[in-house]
Amino acid sequence: MQGYVDCHCHISAGDFDKDVEEVIENSKKAGLLALLAVAEHSREFKKIIELSQRYPGFIFPCLGVHPVQEVSPEQQRGACLQDLDAALPIIEKYKDQLVAIGEVGLDFTPRYVRSDTDKENQRLVLIRQAQIAKELDLPLNVHSRSAGRPTIQLLKEQGVKKVLLHAFDGKPSVAMEGVKAGYFFSIPPSIIRSEQKQKLVKQLPLENICLETDSPALGPEKQVRNEPKNICVSAEYISKIKGVSLEEVMEVTTQNALQLFPKLKAAIRP
């Protein structure tokens, strides 16, 4: 399998509005076979669906409500069930086109979570989206910042089997609980400047690793717009840490992505 899959990317972000075609072209030149476009809120669902229709067989849509919602550029808060209400009819409308429900999860970063009620609201939103994923037989594309253990615990309690934990920031020992449950972990290019992610990759079996860019965030350089073409940065660094060839990292991570997101198989044939 010659090529990469970016399992978690915000290609609908405003950062790409001016040059999305060039960004896509460059990512294909860098060996990208497919890109999973994740959502943060219902207002961008339409844009993600349009991008997936503009680049069929390359951009694959994931719709979901992120655990942190923006009130204004200066103010963000934890998600609540009202945020999900607006999203549900659109998810229902496009359910056959979706490859995953995402980006969903928990985020217990202190500035977004001021009380146990805030945490509980996020949990309720995640539980509902986990139920939807099970009903639609879709995987979950999951965010778990400052909430690694509670996120894995909740997903296991909900009986969710198909999970991608993106840019996991918890301890490797906590990640191994996810491995035992059969979950996958995607690694962004910021691994080259993150000791935590380097330790994580050392511990994780390659059979549980996928690649992502989380573009425009989590790039090789801080404060510089990240792009899907940087997927090879993740792969090269994983190959260095694991002491295996780049070809093996490419082969295994792409097979992992196809296993977790079976709808990609139609577009990516060996």
JSON list of C-alpha atoms in Angstrom, two decimals, residues 172-173 176 179 198-205 241-242:
[
{"chain": "A", "resi": 172, "resn": "PRO", "atom": "CA", "xyz": [1.49, 5.73, 27.90]},
{"chain": "A", "resi": 173, "resn": "SER", "atom": "CA", "xyz": [0.14, 3.50, 30.72]},
{"chain": "A", "resi": 176, "resn": "MET", "atom": "CA", "xyz": [-2.35, 0.95, 26.95]},
{"chain": "A", "resi": 179, "resn": "VAL", "atom": "CA", "xyz": [-4.89, -0.64, 23.28]},
{"chain": "A", "resi": 198, "resn": "GLN", "atom": "CA", "xyz": [7.62, 10.29, 21.59]},
{"chain": "A", "resi": 199, "resn": "LYS", "atom": "CA", "xyz": [7.20, 8.26, 24.80]},
{"chain": "A", "resi": 200, "resn": "LEU", "atom": "CA", "xyz": [3.70, 7.30, 23.69]},
{"chain": "A", "resi": 201, "resn": "VAL", "atom": "CA", "xyz": [4.91, 5.96, 20.32]},
{"chain": "A", "resi": 202, "resn": "LYS", "atom": "CA", "xyz": [7.68, 3.97, 22.04]},
{"chain": "A", "resi": 203, "resn": "GLN", "atom": "CA", "xyz": [5.00, 2.13, 24.06]},
{"chain": "A", "resi": 204, "resn": "LEU", "atom": "CA", "xyz": [2.21, 1.76, 21.50]},
{"chain": "A", "resi": 205, "resn": "PRO", "atom": "CA", "xyz": [2.26, -1.28, 19.21]},
{"chain": "A", "resi": 241, "resn": "ILE", "atom": "CA", "xyz": [11.47, 5.63, 17.19]},
{"chain": "A", "resi": 242, "resn": "LYS", "atom": "CA", "xyz": [10.26, 2.13, 16.28]}
]
